[in-house]
Tab-separated table of C-alpha atoms and ligand atoms in Angstrom:
chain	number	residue	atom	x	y	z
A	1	UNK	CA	13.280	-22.213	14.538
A	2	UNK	CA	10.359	-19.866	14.663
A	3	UNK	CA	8.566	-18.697	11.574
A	4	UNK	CA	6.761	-15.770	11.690
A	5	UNK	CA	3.644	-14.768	9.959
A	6	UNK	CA	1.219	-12.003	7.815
A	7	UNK	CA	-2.474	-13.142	7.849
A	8	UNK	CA	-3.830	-14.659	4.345
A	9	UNK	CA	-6.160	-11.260	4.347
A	10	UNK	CA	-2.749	-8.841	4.547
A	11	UNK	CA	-1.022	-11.036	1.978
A	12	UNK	CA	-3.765	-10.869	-0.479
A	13	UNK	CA	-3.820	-6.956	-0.089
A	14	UNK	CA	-0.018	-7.431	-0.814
A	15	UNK	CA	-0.489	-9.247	-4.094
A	16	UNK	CA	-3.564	-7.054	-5.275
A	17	UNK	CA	-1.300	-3.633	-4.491
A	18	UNK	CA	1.567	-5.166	-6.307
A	19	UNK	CA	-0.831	-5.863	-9.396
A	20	UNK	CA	-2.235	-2.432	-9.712
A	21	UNK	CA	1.572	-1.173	-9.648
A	22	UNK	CA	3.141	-3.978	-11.975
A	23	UNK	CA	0.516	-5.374	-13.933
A	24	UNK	CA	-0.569	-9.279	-13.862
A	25	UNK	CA	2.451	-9.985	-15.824
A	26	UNK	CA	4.869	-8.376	-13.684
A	27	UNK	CA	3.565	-10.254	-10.540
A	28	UNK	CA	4.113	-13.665	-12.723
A	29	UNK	CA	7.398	-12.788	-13.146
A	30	UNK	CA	8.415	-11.728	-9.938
A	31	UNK	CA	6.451	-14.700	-7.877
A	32	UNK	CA	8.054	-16.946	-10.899
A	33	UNK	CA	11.754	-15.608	-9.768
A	34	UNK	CA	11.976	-18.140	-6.497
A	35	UNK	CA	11.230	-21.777	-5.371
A	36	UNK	CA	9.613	-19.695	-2.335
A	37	UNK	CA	6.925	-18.133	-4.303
A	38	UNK	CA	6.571	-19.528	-7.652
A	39	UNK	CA	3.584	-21.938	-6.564
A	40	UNK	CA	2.077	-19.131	-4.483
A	41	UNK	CA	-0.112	-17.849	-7.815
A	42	UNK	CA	-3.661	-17.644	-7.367
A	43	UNK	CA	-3.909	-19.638	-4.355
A	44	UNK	CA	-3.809	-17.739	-1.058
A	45	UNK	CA	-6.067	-18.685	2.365
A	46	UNK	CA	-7.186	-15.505	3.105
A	47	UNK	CA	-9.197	-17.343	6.248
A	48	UNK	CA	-6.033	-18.952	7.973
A	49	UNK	CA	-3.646	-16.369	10.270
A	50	UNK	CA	-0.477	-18.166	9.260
A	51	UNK	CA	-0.702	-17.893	5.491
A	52	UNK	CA	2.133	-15.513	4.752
A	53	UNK	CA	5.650	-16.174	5.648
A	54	UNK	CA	7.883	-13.352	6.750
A	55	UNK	CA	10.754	-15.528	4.180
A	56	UNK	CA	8.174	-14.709	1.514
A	57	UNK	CA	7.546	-11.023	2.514
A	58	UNK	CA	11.027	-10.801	1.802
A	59	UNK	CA	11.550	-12.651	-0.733
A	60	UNK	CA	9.439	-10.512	-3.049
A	61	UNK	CA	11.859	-7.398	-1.866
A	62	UNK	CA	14.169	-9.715	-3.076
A	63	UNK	CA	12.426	-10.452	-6.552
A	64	UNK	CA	11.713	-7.136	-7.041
A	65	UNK	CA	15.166	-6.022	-7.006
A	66	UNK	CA	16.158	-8.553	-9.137
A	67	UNK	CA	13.636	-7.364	-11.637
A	68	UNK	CA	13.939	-3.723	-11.907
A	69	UNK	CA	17.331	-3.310	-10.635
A	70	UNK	CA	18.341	-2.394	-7.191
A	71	UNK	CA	17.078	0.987	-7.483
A	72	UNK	CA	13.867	0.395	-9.646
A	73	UNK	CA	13.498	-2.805	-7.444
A	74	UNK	CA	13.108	0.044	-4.210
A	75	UNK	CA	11.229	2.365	-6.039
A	76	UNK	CA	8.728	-0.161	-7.363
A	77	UNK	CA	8.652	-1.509	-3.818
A	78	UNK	CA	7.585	2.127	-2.298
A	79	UNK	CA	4.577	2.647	-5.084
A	80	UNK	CA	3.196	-1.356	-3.824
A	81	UNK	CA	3.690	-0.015	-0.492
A	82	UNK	CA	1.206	2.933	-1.230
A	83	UNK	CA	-1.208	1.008	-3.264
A	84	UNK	CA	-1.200	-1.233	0.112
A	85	UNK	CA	-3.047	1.441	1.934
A	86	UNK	CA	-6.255	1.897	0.050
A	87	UNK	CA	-6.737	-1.922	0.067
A	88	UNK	CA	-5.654	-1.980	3.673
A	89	UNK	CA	-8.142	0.652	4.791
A	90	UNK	CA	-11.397	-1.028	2.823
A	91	UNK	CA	-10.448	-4.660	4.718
A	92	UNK	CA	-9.143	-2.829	8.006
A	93	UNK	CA	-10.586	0.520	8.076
A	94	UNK	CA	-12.955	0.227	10.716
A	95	UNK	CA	-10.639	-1.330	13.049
A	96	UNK	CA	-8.321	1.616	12.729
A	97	UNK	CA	-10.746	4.268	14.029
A	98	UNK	CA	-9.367	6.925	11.461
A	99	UNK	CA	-12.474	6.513	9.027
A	100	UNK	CA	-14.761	7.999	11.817
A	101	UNK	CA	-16.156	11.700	11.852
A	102	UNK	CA	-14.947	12.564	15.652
A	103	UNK	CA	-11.487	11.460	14.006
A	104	UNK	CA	-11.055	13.403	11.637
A	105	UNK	CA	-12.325	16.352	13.003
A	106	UNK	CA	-9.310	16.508	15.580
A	107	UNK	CA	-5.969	18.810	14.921
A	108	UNK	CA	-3.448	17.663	12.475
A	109	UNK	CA	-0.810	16.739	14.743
A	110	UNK	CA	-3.291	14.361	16.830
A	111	UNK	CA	-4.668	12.899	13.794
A	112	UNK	CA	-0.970	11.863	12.639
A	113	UNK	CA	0.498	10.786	16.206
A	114	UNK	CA	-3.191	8.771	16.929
A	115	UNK	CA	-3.306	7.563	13.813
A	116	UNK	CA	0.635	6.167	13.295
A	117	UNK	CA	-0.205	4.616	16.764
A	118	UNK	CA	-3.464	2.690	15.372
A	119	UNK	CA	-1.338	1.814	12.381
A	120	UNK	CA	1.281	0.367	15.048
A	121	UNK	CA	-1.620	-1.696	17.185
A	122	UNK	CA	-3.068	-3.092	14.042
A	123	UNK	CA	0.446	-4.796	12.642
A	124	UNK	CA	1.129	-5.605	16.366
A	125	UNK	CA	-2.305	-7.459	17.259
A	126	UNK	CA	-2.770	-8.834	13.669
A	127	UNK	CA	0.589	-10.148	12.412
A	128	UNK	CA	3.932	-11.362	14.034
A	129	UNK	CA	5.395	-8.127	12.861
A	130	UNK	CA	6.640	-5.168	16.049
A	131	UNK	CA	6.090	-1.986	15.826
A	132	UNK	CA	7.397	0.754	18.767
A	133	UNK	CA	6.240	4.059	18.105
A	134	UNK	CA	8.198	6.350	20.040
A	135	UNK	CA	7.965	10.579	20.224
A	136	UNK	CA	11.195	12.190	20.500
A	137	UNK	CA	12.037	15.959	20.007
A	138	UNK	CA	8.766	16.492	17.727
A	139	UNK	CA	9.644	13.689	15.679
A	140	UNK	CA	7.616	10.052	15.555
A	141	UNK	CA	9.975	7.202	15.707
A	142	UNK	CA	8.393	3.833	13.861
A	143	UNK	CA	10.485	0.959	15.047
A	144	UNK	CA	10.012	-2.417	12.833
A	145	UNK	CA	11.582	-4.494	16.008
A	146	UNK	CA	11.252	-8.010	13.859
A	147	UNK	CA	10.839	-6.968	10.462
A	148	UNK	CA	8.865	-8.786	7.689
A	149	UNK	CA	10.269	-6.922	5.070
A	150	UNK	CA	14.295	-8.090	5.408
A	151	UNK	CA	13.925	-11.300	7.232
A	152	UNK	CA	17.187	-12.647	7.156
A	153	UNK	CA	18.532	-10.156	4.732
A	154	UNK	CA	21.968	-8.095	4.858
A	155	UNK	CA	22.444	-4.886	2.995
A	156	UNK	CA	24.124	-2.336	2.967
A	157	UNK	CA	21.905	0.495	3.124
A	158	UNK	CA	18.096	0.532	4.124
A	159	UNK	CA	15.555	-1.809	1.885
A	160	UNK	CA	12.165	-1.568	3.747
A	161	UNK	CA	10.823	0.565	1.366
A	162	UNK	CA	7.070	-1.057	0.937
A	163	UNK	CA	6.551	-0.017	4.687
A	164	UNK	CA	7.745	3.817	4.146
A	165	UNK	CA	5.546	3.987	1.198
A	166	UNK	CA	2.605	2.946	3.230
A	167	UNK	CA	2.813	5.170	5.972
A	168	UNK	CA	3.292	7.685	3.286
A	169	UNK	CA	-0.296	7.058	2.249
A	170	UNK	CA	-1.475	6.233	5.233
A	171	UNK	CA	-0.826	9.850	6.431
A	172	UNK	CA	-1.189	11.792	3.269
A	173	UNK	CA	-4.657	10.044	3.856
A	174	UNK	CA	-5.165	10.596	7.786
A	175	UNK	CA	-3.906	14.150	7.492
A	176	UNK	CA	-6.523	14.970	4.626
A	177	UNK	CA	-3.679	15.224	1.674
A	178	UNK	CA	-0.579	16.588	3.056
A	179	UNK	CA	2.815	15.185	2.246
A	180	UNK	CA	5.161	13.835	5.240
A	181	UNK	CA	9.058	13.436	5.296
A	182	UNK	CA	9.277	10.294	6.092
A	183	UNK	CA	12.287	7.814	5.044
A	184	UNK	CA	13.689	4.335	6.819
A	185	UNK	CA	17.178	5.707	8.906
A	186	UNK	CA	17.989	2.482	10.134
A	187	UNK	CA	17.366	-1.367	8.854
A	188	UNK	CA	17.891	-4.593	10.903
A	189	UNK	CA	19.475	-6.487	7.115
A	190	UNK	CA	22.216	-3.150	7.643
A	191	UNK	CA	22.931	-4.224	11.102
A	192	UNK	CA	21.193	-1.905	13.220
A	193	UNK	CA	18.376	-3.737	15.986
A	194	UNK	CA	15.519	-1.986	14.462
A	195	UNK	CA	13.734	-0.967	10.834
A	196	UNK	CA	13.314	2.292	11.511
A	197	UNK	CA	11.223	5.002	10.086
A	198	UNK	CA	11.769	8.723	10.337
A	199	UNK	CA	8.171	10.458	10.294
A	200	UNK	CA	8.200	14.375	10.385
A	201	UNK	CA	4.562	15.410	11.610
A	202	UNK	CA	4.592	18.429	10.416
A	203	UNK	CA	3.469	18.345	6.909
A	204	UNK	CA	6.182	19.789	3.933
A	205	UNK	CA	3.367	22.008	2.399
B	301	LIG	ZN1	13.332	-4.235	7.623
């Protein structure tokens, strides 16, 4: 069977966003909650491409949960997910395009649409994760087409939060502080073919 990858970099920005929300301690216990991550703890190749299995990707979803509760477990997830942006954007930043004056000079609704679809080529170039971005009746469309975030999972209602919460920031940062709806309306561990995110461009304030 294929297995399918983040890059040591993106899993390091992973661990370092989840520390900043739960505190060393909390990331011992949640690596310390599976066989799959419990000798992951301050070792990580941040050189090699194939450092960071989807199956662990999910598996700290998974931990999470456990943790806090299904609900805190989400939650938690969503705040990691933002954190995951400003480390993101100092190790990817210039590869996005969006930290460049002629960028963010441009109107708000380019800025969003060019920057969710920079977002979309970075994940798609960099890691085995798929992203289709697709514009339908004034709405953006993020598809996760193989998902790192519920490999192998089944729910019964959406669980990709860490990826809403960082296109939350990822916006609120593109956009120059304005707040998005954006929430996950479909999720491959539900049944449906796709993780996919609902993003309103037009700000809520
Ligand atoms: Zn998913």
């Amino acid at each position: 069977m294929t297995e399918y990858f983040y890059p040591g970099r993106m899993g390091r920005i992973l661990l370092l966003a989840m520390e900043e929300v739960i505190g060393k301690e909390g990331v011992h216990s949640v690596l310390g909650l599976s066989p799959v991550t419990s000798n992951m703890e301050g070792y990580l190749d941040t050189r090699s491409e194939k450092t960071f299995p989807f199956t662990v990707m999910t598996q700290l979803q998974e931990s999470l949960e456990q943790l806090y509760g299904p609900q805190g477990g989400r939650g938690t997830a969503l705040r990691i997910g933002r954190a995951c942006f400003q480390y993101g954007l100092r190790e990817y930043g210039s590869l996005l395009g969006v930290t460049e004056t002629a960028f963010r000079l441009l109107p708000l609704h380019t800025k969003v649409r060019l920057g969710a679809k920079s977002f979309a080529g970075l994940f798609n170039k960099h890691t085995d994760q798929r992203v289709r971005l697709e514009e339908k009746d004034d709405k953006l469309f993020w598809h996760i087409e193989r998902c790192p975030l519920c490999w192998e999972r089944k729910t019964s209602s959406p669980v990709c939060n860490l990826a809403v919460g960082l296109l939350q920031e990822a916006l609120y940062w593109v956009s120059g502080s304005k707040i998005f709806q954006i929430e996950e309306i479909a999720c491959i561990a539900r049944g449906d073919p796709a993780c996919t995110i609902l993003i309103d461009p037009t700000p809520l304030s």
